[in-house]
Coordinates of C-alpha atoms in Angstrom, one line a residue:
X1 CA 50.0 55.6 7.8
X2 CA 46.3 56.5 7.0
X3 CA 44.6 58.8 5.0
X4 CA 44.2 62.3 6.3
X5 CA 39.8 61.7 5.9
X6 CA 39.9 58.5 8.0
X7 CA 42.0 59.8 10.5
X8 CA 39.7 60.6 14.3
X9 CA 40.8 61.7 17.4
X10 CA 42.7 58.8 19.5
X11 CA 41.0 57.2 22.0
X12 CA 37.2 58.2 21.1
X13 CA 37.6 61.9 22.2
X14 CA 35.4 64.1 21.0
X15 CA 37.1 67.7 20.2
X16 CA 34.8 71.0 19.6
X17 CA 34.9 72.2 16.2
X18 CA 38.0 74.3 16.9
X19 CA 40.5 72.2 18.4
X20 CA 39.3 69.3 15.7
X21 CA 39.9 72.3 12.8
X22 CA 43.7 73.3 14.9
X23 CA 44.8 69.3 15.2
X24 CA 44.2 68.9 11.0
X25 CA 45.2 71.6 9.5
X26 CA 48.2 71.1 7.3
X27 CA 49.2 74.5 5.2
X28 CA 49.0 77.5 8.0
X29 CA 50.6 78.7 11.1
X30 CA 47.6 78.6 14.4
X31 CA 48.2 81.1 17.6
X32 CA 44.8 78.9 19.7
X33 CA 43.8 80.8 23.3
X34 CA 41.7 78.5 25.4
X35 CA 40.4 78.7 29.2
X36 CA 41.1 76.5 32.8
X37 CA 39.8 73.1 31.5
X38 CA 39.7 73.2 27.7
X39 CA 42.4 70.6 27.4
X40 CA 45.3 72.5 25.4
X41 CA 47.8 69.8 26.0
X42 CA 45.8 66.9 24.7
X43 CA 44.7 69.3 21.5
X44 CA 48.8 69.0 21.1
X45 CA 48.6 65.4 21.6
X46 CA 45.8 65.0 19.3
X47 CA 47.4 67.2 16.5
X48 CA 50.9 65.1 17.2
X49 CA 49.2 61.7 16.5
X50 CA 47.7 63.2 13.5
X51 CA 50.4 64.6 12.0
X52 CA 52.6 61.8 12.3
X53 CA 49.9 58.9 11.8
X54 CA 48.6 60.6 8.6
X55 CA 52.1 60.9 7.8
X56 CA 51.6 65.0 7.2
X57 CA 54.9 64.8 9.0
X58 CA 56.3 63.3 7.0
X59 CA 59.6 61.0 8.1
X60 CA 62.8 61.6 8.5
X61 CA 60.6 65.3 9.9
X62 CA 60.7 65.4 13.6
X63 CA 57.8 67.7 15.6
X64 CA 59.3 70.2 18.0
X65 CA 57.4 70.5 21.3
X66 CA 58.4 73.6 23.5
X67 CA 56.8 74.1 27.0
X68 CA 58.1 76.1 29.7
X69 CA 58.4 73.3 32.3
X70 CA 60.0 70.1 32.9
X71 CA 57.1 68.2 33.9
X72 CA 55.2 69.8 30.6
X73 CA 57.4 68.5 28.6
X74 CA 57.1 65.2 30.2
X75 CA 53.2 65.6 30.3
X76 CA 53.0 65.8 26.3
X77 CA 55.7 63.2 25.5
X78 CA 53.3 60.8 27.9
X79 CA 50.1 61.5 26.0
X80 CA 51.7 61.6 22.4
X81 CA 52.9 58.0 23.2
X82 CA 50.1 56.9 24.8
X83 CA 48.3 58.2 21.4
X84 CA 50.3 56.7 18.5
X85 CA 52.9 54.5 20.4
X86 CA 56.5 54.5 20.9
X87 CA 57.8 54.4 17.3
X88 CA 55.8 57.6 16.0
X89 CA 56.0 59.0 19.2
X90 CA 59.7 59.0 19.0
X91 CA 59.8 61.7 16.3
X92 CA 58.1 64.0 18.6
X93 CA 61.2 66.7 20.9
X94 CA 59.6 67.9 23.9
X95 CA 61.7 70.3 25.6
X96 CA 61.9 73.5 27.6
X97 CA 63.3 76.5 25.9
X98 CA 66.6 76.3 27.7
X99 CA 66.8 72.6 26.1
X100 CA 66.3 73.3 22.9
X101 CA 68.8 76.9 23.5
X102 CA 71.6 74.1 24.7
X103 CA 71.0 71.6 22.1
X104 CA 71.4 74.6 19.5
X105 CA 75.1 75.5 21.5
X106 CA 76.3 72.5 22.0
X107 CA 75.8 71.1 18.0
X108 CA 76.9 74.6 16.7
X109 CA 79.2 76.3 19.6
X110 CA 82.2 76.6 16.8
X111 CA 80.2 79.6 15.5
X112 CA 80.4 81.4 18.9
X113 CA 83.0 83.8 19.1
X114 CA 85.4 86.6 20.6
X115 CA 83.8 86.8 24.0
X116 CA 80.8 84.1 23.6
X117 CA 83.7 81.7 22.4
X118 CA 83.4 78.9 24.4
X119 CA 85.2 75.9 25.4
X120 CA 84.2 72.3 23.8
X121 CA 83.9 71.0 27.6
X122 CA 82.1 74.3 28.8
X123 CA 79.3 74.2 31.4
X124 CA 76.4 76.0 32.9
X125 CA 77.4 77.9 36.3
X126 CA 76.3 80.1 38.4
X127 CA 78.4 83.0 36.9
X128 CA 80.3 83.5 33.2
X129 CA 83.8 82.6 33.0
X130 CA 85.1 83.1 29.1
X131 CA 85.4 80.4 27.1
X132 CA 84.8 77.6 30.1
X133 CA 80.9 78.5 31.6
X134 CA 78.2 80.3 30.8
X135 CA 75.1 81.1 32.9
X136 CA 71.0 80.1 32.9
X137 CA 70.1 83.5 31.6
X138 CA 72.8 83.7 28.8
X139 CA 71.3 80.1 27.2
X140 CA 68.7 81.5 25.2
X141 CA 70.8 84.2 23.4
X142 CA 73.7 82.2 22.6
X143 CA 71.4 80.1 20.7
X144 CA 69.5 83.1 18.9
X145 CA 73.4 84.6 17.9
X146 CA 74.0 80.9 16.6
X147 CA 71.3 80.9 14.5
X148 CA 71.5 84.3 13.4
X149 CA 75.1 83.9 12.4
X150 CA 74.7 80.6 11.0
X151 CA 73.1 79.9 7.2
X152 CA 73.9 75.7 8.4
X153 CA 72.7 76.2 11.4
X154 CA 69.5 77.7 10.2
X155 CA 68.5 75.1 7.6
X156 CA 69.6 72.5 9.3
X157 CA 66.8 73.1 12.2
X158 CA 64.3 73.9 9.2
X159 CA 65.0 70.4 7.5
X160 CA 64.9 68.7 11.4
X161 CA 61.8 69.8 12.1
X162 CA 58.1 70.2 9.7
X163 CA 55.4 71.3 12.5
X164 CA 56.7 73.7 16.1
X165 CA 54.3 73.7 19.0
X166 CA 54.6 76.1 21.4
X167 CA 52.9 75.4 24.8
X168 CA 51.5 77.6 27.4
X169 CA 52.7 80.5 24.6
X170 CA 50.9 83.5 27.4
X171 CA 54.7 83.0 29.2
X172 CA 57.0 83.6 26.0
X173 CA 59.6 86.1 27.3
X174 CA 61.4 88.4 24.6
X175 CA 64.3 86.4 24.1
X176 CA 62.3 83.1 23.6
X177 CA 60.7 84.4 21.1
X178 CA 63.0 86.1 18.8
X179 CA 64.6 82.6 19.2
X180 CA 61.5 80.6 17.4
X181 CA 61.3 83.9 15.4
X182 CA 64.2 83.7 13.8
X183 CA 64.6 80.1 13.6
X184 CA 61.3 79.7 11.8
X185 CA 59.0 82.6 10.5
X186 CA 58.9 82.5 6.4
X187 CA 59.3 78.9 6.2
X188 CA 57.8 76.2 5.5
X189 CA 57.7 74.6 9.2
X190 CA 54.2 75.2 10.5
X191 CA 54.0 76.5 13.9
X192 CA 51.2 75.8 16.4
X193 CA 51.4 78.6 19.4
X194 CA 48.5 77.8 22.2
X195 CA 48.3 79.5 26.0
X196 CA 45.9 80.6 27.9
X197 CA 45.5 84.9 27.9
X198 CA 43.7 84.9 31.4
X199 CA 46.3 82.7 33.4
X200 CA 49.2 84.8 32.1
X201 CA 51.0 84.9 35.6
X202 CA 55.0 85.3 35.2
X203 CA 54.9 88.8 33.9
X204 CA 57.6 89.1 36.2
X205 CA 59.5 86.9 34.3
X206 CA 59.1 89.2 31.1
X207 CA 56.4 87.7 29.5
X208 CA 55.5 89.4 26.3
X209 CA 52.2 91.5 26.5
X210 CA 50.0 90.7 23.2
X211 CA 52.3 88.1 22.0
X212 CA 49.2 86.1 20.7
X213 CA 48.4 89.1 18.6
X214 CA 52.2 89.6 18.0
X215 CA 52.5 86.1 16.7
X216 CA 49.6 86.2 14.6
X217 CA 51.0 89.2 13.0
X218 CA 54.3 87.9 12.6
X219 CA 53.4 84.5 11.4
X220 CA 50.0 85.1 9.4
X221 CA 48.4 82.4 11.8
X222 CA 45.0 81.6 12.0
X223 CA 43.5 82.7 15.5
X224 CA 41.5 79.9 17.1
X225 CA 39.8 80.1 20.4
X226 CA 38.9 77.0 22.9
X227 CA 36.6 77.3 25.4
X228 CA 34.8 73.9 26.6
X229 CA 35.8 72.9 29.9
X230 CA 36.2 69.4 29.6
X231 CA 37.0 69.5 33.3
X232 CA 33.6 70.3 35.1
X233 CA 30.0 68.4 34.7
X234 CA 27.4 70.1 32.5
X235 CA 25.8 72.1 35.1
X236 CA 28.9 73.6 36.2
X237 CA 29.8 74.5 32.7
X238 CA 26.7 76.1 32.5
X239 CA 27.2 78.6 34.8
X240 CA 31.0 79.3 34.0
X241 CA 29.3 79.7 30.4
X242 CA 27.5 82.7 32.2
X243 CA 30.9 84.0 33.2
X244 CA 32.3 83.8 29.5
X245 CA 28.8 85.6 28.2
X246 CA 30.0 88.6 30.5
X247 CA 33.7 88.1 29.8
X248 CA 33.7 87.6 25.9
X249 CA 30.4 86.9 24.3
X250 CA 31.3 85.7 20.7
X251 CA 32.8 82.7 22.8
X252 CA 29.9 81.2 25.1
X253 CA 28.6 78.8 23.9
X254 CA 24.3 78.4 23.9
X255 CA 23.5 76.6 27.0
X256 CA 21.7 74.0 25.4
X257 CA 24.9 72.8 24.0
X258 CA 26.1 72.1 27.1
X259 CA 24.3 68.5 27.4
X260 CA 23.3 66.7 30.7
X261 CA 22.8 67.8 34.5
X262 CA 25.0 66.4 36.5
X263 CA 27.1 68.2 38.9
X264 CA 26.2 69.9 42.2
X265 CA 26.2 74.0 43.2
X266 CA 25.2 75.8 46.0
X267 CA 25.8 79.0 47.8
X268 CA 26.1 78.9 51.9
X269 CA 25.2 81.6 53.9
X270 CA 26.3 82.4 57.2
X271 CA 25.7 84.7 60.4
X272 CA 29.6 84.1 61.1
X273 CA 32.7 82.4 60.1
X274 CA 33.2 80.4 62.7
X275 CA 29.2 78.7 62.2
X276 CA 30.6 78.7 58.5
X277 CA 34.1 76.7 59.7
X278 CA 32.1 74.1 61.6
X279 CA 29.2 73.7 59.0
X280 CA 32.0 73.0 56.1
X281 CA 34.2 70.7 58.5
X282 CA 31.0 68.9 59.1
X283 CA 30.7 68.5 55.5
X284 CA 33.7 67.7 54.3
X285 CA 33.9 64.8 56.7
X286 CA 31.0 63.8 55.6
X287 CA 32.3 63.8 52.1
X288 CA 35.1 61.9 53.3
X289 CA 34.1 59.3 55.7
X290 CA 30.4 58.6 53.8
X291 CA 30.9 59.8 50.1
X292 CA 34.4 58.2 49.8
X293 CA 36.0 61.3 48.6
X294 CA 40.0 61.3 49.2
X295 CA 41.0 64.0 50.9
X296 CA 43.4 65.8 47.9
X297 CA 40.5 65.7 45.8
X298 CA 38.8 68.5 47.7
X299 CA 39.9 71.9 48.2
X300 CA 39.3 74.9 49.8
X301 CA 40.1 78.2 47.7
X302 CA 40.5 81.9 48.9
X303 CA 40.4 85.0 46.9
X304 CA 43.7 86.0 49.1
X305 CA 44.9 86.1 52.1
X306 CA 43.9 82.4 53.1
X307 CA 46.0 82.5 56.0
X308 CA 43.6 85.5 57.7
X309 CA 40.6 83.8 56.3
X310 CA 40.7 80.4 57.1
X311 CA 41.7 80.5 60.7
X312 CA 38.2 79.5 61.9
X313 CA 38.0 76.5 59.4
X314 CA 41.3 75.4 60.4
X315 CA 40.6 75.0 63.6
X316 CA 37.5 73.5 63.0
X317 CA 39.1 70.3 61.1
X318 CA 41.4 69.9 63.7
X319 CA 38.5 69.4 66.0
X320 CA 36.9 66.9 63.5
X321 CA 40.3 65.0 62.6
X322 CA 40.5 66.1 59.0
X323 CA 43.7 66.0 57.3
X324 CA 44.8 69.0 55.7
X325 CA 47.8 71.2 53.9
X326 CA 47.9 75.0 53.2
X327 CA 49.5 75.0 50.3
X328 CA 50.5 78.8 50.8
X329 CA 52.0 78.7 54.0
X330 CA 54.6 76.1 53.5
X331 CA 55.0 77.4 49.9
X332 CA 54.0 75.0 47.9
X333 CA 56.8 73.0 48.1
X334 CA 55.4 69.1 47.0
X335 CA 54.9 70.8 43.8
X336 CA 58.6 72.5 43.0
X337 CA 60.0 70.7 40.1
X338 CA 63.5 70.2 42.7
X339 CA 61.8 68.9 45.4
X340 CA 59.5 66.4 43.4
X341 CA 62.8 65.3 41.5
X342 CA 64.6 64.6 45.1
X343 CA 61.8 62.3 46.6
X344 CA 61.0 60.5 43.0
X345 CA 65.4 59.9 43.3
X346 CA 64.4 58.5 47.3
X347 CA 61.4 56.4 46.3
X348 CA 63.4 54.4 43.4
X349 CA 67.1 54.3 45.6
X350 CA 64.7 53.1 48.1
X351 CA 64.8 49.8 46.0
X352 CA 60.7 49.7 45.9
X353 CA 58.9 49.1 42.4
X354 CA 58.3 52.6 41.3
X355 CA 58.7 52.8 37.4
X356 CA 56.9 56.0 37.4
X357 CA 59.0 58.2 39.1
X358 CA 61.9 56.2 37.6
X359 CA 60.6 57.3 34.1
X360 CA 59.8 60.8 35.2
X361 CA 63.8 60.8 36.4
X362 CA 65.4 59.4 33.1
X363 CA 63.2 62.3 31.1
X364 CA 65.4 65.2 33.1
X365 CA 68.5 63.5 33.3
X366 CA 68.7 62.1 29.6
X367 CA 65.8 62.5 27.6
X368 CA 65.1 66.3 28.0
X369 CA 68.3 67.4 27.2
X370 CA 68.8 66.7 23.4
X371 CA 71.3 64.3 23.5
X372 CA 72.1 62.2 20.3
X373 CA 71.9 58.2 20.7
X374 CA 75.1 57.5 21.9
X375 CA 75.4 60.2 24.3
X376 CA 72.2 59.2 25.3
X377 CA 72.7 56.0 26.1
X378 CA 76.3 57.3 27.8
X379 CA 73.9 59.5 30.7
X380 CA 71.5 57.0 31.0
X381 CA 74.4 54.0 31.9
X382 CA 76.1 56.9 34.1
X383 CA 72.9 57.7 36.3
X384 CA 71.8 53.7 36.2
X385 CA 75.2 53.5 38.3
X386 CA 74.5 56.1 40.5
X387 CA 71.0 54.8 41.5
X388 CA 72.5 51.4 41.8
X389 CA 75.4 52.8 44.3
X390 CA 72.7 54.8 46.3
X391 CA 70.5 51.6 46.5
X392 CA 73.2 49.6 47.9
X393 CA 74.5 52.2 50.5
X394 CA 71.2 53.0 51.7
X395 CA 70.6 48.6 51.8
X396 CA 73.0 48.4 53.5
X397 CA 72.6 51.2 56.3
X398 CA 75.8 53.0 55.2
X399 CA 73.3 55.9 54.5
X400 CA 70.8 55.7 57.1
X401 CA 67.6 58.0 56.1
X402 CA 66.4 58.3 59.8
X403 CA 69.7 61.1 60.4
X404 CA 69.8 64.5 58.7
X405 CA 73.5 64.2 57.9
X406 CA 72.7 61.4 55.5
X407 CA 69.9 62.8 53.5
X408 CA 71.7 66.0 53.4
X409 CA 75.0 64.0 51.9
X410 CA 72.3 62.0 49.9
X411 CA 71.0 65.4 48.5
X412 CA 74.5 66.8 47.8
X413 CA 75.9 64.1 45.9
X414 CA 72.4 64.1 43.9
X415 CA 73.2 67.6 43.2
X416 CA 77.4 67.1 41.9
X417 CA 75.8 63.8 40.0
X418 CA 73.5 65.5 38.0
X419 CA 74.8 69.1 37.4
X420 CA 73.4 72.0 38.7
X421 CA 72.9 73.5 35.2
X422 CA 70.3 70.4 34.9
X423 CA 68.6 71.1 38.3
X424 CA 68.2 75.2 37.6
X425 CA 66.6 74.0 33.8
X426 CA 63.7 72.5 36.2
X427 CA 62.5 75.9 36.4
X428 CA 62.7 79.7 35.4
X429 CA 62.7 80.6 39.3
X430 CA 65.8 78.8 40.3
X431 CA 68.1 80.7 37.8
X432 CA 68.0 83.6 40.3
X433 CA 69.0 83.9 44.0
X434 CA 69.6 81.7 45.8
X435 CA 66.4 79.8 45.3
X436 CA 67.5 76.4 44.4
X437 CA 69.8 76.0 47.4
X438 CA 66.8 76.9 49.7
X439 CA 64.5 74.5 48.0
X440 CA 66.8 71.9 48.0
X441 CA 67.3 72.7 51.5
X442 CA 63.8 73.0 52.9
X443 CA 63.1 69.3 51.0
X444 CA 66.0 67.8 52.4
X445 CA 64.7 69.2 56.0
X446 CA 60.9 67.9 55.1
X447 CA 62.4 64.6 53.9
X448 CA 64.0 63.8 57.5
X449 CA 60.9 65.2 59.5
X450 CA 59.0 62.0 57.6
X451 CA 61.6 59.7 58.3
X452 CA 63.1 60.6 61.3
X453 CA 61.0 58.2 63.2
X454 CA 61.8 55.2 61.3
X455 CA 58.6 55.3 59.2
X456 CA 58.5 53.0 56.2
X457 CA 60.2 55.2 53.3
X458 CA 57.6 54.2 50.5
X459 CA 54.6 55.4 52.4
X460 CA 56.2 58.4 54.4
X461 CA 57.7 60.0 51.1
X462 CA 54.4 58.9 49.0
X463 CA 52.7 61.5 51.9
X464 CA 55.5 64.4 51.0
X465 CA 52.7 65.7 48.3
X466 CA 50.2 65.6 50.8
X467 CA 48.2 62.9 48.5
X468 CA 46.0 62.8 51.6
X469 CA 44.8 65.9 52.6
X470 CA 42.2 68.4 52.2
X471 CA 44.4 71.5 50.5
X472 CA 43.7 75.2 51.4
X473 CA 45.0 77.6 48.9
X474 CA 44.9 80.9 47.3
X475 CA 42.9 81.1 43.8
X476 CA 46.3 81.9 42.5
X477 CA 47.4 78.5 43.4
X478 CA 45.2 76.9 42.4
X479 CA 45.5 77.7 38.6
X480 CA 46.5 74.7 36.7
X481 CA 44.9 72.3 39.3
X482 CA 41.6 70.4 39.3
X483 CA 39.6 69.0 42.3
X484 CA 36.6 66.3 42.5
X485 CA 34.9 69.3 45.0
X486 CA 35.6 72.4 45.6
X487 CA 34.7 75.3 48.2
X488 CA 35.2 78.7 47.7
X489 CA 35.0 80.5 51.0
X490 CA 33.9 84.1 50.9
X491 CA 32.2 85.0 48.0
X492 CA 31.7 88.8 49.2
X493 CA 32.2 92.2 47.7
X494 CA 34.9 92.6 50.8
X495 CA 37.0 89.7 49.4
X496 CA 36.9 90.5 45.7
X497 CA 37.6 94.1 46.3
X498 CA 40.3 94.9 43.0
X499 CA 39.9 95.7 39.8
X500 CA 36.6 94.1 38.6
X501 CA 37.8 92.6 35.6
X502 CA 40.7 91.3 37.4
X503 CA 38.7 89.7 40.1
X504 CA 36.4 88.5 37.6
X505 CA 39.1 86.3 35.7
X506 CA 40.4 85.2 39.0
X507 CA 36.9 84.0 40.2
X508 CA 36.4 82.0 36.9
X509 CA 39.4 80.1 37.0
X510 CA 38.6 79.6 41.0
X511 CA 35.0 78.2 39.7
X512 CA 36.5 76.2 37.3
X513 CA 38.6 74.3 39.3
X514 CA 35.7 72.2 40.5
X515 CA 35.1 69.0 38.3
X516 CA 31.9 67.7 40.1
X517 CA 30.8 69.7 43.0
X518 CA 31.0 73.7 44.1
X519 CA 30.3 75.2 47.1
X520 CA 30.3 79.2 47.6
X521 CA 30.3 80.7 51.0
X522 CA 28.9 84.1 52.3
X523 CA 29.2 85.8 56.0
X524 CA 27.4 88.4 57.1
X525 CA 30.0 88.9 59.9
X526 CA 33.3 88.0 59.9
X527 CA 35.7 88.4 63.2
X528 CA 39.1 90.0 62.7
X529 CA 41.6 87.1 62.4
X530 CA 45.0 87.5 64.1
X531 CA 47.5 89.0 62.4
X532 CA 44.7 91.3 60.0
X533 CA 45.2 94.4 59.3
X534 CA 42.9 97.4 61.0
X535 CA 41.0 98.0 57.5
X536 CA 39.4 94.6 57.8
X537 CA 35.6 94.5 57.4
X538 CA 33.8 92.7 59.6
X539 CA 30.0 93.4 58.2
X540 CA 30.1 91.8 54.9
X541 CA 28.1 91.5 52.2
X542 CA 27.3 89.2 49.3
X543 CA 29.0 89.7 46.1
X544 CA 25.5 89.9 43.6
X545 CA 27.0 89.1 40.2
X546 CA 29.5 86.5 41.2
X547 CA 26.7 84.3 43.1
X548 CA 24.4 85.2 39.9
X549 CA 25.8 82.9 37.8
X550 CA 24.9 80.3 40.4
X551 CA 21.6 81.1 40.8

């Protein structure tokens, strides 16, 4: 341990003032907002390696992580080792809600009862049968009527656990948090909440409106605000630092804080789009072939409808050999939690070194899910056995990866292996529907389009993500992503059309995605695409204020 004055941030990072006063303070409750870039998860990081190394958590106290995502959880548990190593780091619980919800039911489940009695072998199904399964949805407040019920149950989470974070806090659903509400407001554990108020995009999901304000009241937390992107060079920030003069002055910062000049900006005009697709195609391979830019470091970003707007520029990279993936036409579906699970499973029952994805594998299936020691090391000697088998059949040509069959009785016994109550935890999304079964699917029917052809596994699944190719998305696609260049086509009054606040937010966080180098496109003309509907424009015009702040 160290004293709390010679304590710095891990790893020589320099934090702005705010997220340096959030990681050290010790007595209050923080609710921190921050924008695209401003590096919430490794303020969480930080604030875990100084709790724990100054010894303000003080052992046997554990730190509670909750994120709303699998691979967030895994994302924090990484850093927070990386920071203060594996024996500090071990203290630290990073877990989705539904997690921590099971970990509550499973330790306390005698204190369910009448009809939320349930069985000591219950399990997680697709509908409620008393006593022997509950559902997804009914997770969450089983857990809340535990600890409402329970005076043991209560404390004993209070005496587990000194510090709470709460990650990407702008998602919190009604349920979740009465759930931290009642498990810790009015006690001693300090609880960090931090999200992001202009990426709040699963209100569909029943994200609370104003629950930063709503926590702040609740808790009496200290509101913080981040807003360096750590993401962009200095003369990027700069002009995204214009945005946030317009979008909430008290936050920008004065430019001459912003030190250096690096970074590249430029706005593009056009007669026509398809003079604008072979100009760009030209460039990107330029960027490509002479700059040595990978391909998935660039991107190409619409306001909406990319599939109308980027016709021409589609065609012109086929003309020009560049490789490319519309993310919204096929879905997105390299980056579902399901799909990524299935080919990390392929790459290590493959038999190839891949200690990555076998890490990111034993997180879901045994670390994620709250298990104490023994039945930890019980699910982690299960699913050993189960790689092992797979290894051998597929060594062995019993499962043979060039024939759908196999990869679809690969994918099913994945599926009875693990649980589906462990697969649907992946993600809010697969609770409902049907969705799961047509993302399993549609991977399983990807996977065998690679491999059909005998390709080496290694390299064809390593290409599922489309690691190697330029990626065309919507701006709301884009948001949690970051890209060495980026070009944001259309940058006219005809494209950002809605509510001007609205658009406003969504063209900062398209700006921001761009770490070195921005390019913004205008037409004067552009053709109706196939498919577009009869109110399309054709005459366009430039939209002044957004290309302002790059002027």
């Amino acid at each position: 341990m160290i004293p709390i004055e010679r304590w710095s941030p891990a790893d020589g990072l320099a934090l702005e003032p705010n997220a340096l006063k959030a990681v050290k303070e010790t007595k209050r409750n923080l609710v921190l907002t921050a924008g695209p870039g401003a590096g919430k998860t490794e303020m969480l990081a930080q604030r875990a390696d100084f709790l724990l190394r100054t010894g303000s958590c003080r052992y046997p106290k554990r730190i509670l992580a909750i994120s709303f995502k699998v691979d967030a959880c895994q994302n924090l548990k990484l850093r927070v080792r990386k920071r203060c190593g594996p024996e500090l780091s071990a203290r630290l619980d990073s877990q989705t809600f539904h997690a921590f919800a099971k970990r509550l039911i499973d330790r306390f489940r005698p204190v369910l009862k009448g009809v939320n009695a349930l069985d000591v072998d219950y399990s997680i199904a697709d509908r409620r049968v008393h006593g022997r399964s509950i559902t997804f949805s009914d997770m969450v407040p089983l857990a809340h009527e535990i600890i409402e019920k329970s005076h043991i149950a209560k404390t004993a989470i209070q005496q587990t656990y000194s510090h709470v974070f709460l990650d990407e806090f702008q998602d919190c659903t009604r349920e979740q948090y009465d759930l931290i509400k009642t498990c810790f407001m009015g006690t001693p554990t300090i609880v960090t909440a931090v999200g992001d108020t202009k990426q709040r995009i699963m209100g569909w999901a029943g994200a609370l409106e104003g629950v930063f304000q709503i926590f702040a009241q609740d808790f009496a937390a200290i509101p913080l605000n981040l807003y360096q992107n750590f993401r962009s060079a200095p003369n990027l920030r700069r002009m995204q630092n214009g945005m946030v003069k317009v979008m909430d002055p008290p936050a920008a910062l004065i430019d001459a804080d912003i030190v250096g000049n690096t970074g590249e900006m430029k706005v593009l005009s056009f007669p026509n789009d398809e003079e604008e697709a072979d100009a760009l195609a030209q460039l990107v391979k330029k960027w490509i072939t002479v700059d040595g830019i990978l391909a998935s470091e660039i991107a190409i970003l619409v306001s909406k409808q990319q599939n109308l707007y980027c016709q021409s520029l589609i065609a012109a990279f086929k003309m020009y050999g560049i490789p490319y993936r519309e993310e919204d036409a096929i879905q997105d579906l390299a980056s579902e939690p399901i799909a990524c699970f299935f080919i990390d499973f392929l790459l290590v029952a493959c038999g190839t070194r891949q200690s990555t994805a076998y890490r990111r594998l034993l997180d879901i299936i045994v670390f994620n899910n709250g298990f104490d020691e023994e039945r930890e090391y019980q699910a982690r000697s299960r699913w050993d056995r189960f790689l092992n088998e797979t290894r051998v059949k597929i060594s062995e040509g019993v499962v043979n990866l060039t024939l759908r069959q196999d990869i679809d009785r690969l994918g099913r016994s994945l599926v009875e292996h693990v649980g589906r109550a462990n697969l649907v935890a992946l993600s809010m999304d697969y609770a409902q529907g049907d969705r799961l079964d047509q993302l399993i699917d549609s991977t399983i029917s990807r996977t065998f389009e690679l491999l059909r052809n005998g390709t080496e596994a290694t390299t064809a699944l390593e290409s599922f993500s489309g690691d190697r190719a330029v990626r065309i998305l919507s701006i709301h696609k884009s948001k949690g992503l970051e890209f060495d260049s980026v070009i944001l086509l259309g940058v006219e009054s005809e494209t950002f059309w809605g509510n001007a606040s609205a658009e406003r937010s969504a063209y900062f966080v398209g700006v921001s995605r761009a770490k070195h180098r921005l390019i913004l496109t205008v037409c004067e003309h552009r053709k109706r695409p196939e498919g577009a509907p009869h109110r399309w424009t054709q005459n366009r015009t430039p939209h002044e204020e957004f290309l302002s702040y790059a002027l």
